Short mmCIF file of C-alpha atoms in Angstrom, two decimals:
data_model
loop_
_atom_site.label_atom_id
_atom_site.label_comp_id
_atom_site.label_asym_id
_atom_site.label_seq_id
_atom_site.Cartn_x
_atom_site.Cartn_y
_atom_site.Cartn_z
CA UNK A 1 0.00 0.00 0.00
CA UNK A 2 1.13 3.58 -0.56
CA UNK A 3 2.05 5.48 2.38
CA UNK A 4 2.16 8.90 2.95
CA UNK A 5 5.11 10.95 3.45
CA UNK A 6 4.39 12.61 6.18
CA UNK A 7 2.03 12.23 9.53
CA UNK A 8 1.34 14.40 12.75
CA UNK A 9 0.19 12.72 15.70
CA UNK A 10 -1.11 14.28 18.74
CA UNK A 11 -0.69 12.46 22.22
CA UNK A 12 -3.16 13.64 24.64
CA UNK A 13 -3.62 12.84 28.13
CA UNK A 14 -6.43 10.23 28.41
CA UNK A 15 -6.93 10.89 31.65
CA UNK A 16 -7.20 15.00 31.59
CA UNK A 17 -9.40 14.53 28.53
CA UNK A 18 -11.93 13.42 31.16
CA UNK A 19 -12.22 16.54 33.35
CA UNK A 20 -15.36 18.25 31.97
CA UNK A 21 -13.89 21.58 31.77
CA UNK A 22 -11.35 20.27 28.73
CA UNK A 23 -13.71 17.83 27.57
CA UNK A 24 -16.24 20.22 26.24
CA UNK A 25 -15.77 21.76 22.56
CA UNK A 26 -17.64 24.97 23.34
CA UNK A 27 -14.25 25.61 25.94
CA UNK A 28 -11.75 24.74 23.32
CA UNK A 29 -10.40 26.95 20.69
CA UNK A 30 -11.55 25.70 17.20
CA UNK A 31 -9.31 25.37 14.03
CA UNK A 32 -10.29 27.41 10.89
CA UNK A 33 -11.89 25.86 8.21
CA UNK A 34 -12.49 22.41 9.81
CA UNK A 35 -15.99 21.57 9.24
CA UNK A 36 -15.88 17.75 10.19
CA UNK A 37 -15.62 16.19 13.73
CA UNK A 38 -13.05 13.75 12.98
CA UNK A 39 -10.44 13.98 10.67
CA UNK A 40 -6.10 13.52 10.52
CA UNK A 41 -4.31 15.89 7.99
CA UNK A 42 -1.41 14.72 5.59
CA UNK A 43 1.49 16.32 3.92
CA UNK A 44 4.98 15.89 1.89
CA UNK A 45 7.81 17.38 2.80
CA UNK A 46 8.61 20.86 1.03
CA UNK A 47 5.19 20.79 0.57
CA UNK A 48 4.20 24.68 -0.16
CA UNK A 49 -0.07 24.43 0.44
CA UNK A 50 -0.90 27.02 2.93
CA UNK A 51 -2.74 26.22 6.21
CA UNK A 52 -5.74 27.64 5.07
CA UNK A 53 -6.13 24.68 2.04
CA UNK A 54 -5.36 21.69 4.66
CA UNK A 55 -8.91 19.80 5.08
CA UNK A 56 -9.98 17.53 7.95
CA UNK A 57 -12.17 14.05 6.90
CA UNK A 58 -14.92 13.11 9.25
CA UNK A 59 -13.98 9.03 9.82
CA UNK A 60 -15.89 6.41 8.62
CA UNK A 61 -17.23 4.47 11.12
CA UNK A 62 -19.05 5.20 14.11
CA UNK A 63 -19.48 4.23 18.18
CA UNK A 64 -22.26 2.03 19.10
CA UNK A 65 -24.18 -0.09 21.90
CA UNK A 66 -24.47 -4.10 21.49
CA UNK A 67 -27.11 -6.68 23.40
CA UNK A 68 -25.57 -8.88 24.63
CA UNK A 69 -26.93 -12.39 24.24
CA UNK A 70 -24.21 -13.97 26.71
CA UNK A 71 -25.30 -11.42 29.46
CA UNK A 72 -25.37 -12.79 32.96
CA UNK A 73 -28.87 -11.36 33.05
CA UNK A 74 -30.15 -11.57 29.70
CA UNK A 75 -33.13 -8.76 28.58
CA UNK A 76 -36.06 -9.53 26.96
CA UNK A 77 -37.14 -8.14 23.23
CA UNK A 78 -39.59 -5.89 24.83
CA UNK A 79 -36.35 -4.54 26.97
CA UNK A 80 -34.14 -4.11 24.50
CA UNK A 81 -36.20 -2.03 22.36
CA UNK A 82 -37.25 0.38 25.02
CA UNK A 83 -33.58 0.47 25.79
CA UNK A 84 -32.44 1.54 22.05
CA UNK A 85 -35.56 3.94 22.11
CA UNK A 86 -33.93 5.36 25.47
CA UNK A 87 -29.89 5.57 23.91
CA UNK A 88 -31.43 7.24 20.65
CA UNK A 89 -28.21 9.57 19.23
CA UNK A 90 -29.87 12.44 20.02
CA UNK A 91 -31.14 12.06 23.24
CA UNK A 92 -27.29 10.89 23.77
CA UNK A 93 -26.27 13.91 22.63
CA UNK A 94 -28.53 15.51 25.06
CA UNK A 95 -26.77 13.92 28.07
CA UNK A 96 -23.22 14.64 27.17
CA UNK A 97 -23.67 18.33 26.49
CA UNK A 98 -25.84 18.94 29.87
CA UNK A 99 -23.15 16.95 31.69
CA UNK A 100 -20.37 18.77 29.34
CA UNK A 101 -18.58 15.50 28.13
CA UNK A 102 -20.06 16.38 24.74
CA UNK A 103 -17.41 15.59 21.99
CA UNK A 104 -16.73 16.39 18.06
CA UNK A 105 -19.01 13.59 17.06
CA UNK A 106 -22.68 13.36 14.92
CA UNK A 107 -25.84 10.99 15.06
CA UNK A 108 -24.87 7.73 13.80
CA UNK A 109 -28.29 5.83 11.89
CA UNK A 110 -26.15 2.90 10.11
CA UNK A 111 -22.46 2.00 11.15
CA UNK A 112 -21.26 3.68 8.18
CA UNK A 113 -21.97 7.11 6.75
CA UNK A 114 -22.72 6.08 3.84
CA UNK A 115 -25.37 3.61 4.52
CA UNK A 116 -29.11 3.89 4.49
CA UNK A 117 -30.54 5.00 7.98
CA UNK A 118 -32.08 2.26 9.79
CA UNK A 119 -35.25 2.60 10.65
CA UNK A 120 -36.63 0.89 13.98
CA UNK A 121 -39.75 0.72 15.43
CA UNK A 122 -40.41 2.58 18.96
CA UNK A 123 -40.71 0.37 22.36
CA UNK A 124 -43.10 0.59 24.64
CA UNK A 125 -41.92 1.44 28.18
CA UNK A 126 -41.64 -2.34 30.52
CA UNK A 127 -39.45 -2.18 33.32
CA UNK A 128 -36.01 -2.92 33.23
CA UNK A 129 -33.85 -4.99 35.65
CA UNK A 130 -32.32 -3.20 38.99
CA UNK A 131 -29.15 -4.14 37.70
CA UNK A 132 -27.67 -3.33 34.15
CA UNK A 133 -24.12 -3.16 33.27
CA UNK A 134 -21.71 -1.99 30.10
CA UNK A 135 -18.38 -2.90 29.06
CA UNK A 136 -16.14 -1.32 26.69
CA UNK A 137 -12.51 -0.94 26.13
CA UNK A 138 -10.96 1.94 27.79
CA UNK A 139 -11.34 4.79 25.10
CA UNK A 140 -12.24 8.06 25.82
CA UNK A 141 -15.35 8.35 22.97
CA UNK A 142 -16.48 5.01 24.76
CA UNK A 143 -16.41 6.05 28.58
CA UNK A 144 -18.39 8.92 27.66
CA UNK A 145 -21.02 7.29 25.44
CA UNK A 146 -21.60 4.54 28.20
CA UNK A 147 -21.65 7.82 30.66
CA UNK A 148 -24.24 8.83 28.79
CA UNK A 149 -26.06 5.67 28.15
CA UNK A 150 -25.72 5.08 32.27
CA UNK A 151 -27.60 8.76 32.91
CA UNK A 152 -30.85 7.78 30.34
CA UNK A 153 -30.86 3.90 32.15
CA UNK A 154 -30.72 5.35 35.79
CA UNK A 155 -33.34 7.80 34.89
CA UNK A 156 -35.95 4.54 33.18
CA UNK A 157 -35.06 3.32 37.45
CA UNK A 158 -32.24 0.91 36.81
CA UNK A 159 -29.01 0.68 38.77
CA UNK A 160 -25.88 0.76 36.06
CA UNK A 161 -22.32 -0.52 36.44
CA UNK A 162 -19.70 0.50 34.20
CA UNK A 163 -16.76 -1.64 33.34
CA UNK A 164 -14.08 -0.48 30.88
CA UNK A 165 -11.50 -3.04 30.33
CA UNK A 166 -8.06 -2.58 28.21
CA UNK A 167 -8.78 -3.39 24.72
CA UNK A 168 -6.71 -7.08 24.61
CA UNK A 169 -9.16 -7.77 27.77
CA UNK A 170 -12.37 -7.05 26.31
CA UNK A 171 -11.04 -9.03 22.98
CA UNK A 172 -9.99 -11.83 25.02
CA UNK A 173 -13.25 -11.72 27.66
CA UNK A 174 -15.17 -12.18 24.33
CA UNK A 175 -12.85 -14.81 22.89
CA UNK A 176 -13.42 -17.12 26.13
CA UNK A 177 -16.68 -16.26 26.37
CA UNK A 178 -16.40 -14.54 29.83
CA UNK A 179 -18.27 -11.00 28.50
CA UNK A 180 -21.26 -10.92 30.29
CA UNK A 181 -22.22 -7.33 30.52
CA UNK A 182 -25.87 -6.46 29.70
CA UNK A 183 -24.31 -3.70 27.05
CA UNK A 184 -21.13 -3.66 25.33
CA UNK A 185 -19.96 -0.69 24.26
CA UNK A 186 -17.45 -0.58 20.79
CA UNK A 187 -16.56 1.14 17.83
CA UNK A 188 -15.23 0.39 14.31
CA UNK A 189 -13.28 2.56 12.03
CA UNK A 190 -12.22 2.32 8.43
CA UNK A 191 -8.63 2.74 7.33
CA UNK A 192 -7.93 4.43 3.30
CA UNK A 193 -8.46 0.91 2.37
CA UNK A 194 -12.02 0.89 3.10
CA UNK A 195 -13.43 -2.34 1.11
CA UNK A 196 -11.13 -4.68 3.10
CA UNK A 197 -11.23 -2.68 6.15
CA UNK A 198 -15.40 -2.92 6.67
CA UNK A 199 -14.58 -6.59 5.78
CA UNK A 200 -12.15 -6.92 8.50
CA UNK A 201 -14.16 -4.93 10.88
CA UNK A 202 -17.06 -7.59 10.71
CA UNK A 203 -15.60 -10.67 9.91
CA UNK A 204 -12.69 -10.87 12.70
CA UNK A 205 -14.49 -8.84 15.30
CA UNK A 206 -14.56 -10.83 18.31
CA UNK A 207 -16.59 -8.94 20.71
CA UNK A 208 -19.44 -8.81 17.82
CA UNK A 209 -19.66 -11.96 17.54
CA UNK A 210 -19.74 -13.14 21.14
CA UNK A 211 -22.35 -10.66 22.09
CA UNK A 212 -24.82 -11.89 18.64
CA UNK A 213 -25.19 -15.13 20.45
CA UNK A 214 -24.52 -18.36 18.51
CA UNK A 215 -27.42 -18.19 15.99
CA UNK A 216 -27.00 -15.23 14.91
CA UNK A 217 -23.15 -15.04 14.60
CA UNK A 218 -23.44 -18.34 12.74
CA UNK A 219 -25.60 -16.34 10.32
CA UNK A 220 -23.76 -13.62 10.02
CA UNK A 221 -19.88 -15.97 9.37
CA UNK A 222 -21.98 -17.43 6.64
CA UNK A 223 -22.74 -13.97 5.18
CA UNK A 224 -19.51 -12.61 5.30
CA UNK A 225 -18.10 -15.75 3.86
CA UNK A 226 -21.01 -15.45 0.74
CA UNK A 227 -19.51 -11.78 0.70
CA UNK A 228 -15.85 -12.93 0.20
CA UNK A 229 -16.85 -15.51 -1.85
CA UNK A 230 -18.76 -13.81 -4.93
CA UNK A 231 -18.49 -10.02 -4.43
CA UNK A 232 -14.71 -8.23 -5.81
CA UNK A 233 -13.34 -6.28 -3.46
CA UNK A 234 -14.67 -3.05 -4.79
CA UNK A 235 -18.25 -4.21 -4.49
CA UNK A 236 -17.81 -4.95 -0.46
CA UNK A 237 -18.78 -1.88 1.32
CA UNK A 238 -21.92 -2.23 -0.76
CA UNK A 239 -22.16 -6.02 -0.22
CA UNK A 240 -22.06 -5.32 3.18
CA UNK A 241 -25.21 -2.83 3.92
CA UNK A 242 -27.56 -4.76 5.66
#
């Protein structure tokens, strides 16, 4: 693959990125000309484009919430769909800028951009259990999501326990089938390759596939191998739209 020449990276403090009063965008002092949330810049040496031309790319990919179906405490249907009417991105969004953990980020209605929104039906209120708990891997985007996932659940009357576990641990929870929060937290993100990496994303994501259960991730290895099978590799991102 071609690289390019040149790459900044910035290394913040994880840990300061979680006091509110840095966390907040409205605080920080905004670059010009950066319309996106997300985005890396790249240059060449010698390179003579001015600031002002540089462009930032809003990632493809997105953070989301998983059922999970090897939960100590597993939820019914009626359950989870009041819960994913509760965690709706906007009412997210809600939560994190009252609280002020709000980030560069925008509503998510597929886990790519440039899929059709899904549409899903509205859940009735039940009641949920006492008890309902979230994993992720410790990530700032992810702390603050289940933070804000954790405010809408107490307020529907349930107790929530947050757990966010290195990122080898929560692989390797899933892998021996140990994972047995109620939610599961995670994210995926394409690389410049972005056929092969959506591939990749699905097919050797091991927390995905422990929290589908064993029906469903039995489906979905025999849909990704179909997609490998009889789709080029230009076709996949399209292949792979539910």
């Amino acid at each position: 693959r071609a690289l390019t020449d040149l790459v900044t990276i910035w290394i913040v403090n994880d840990e300061k990125m979680e006091n509110p009063s840095l966390a907040a965008n409205t605080l920080q002092p905004q670059p010009v000309l950066v319309d996106d949330m997300c985005g890396h810049y790249m240059s060449t040496p010698n390179s003579e484009t001015s600031p002002a031309s540089k462009r930032s790319r809003t990632e493809d990919g997105c953070l989301f919430a998983l059922f999970n179906h090897h939960a100590k405490h597993a939820l019914s249907q009626a359950q989870r769909r009041y819960i994913s009417d509760l965690i709706r991105p906007e009412q997210l969004a809600e939560v994190m800028k009252s609280e002020k953990i709000n980030f560069g980020s925008v509503a998510a209605y597929n886990l790519l951009p440039n899929w059709k929104p899904v549409l899903r039906p509205f859940g009735d209120a039940v009641k949920l259990p006492k008890l309902i708990t979230i994993a992720g891997y410790n990530y700032t985007a992810l702390r603050r999501c289940a933070r804000a996932i954790s405010s809408r659940l107490e307020r529907a009357g349930s107790r929530v326990e947050i757990v966010m576990y290195s990122y080898r641990e929560l692989s390797e929870k899933a892998k021996n089938g140990t994972l047995d929060e109620t939610l599961v937290v995670t994210n995926i993100n394409l690389d410049d390759n972005r056929h092969a990496s959506a591939f990749s994303n699905f097919f050797s994501n091991a927390v995905l596939y422990h929290t589908l259960g064993a029906q469903n991730a039995a489906w979905l290895d025999a849909q990704m191998e179909n997609v490998r099978a009889f789709s080029p590799l230009e076709d996949y991102l399209s292949a792979l739209e539910p």
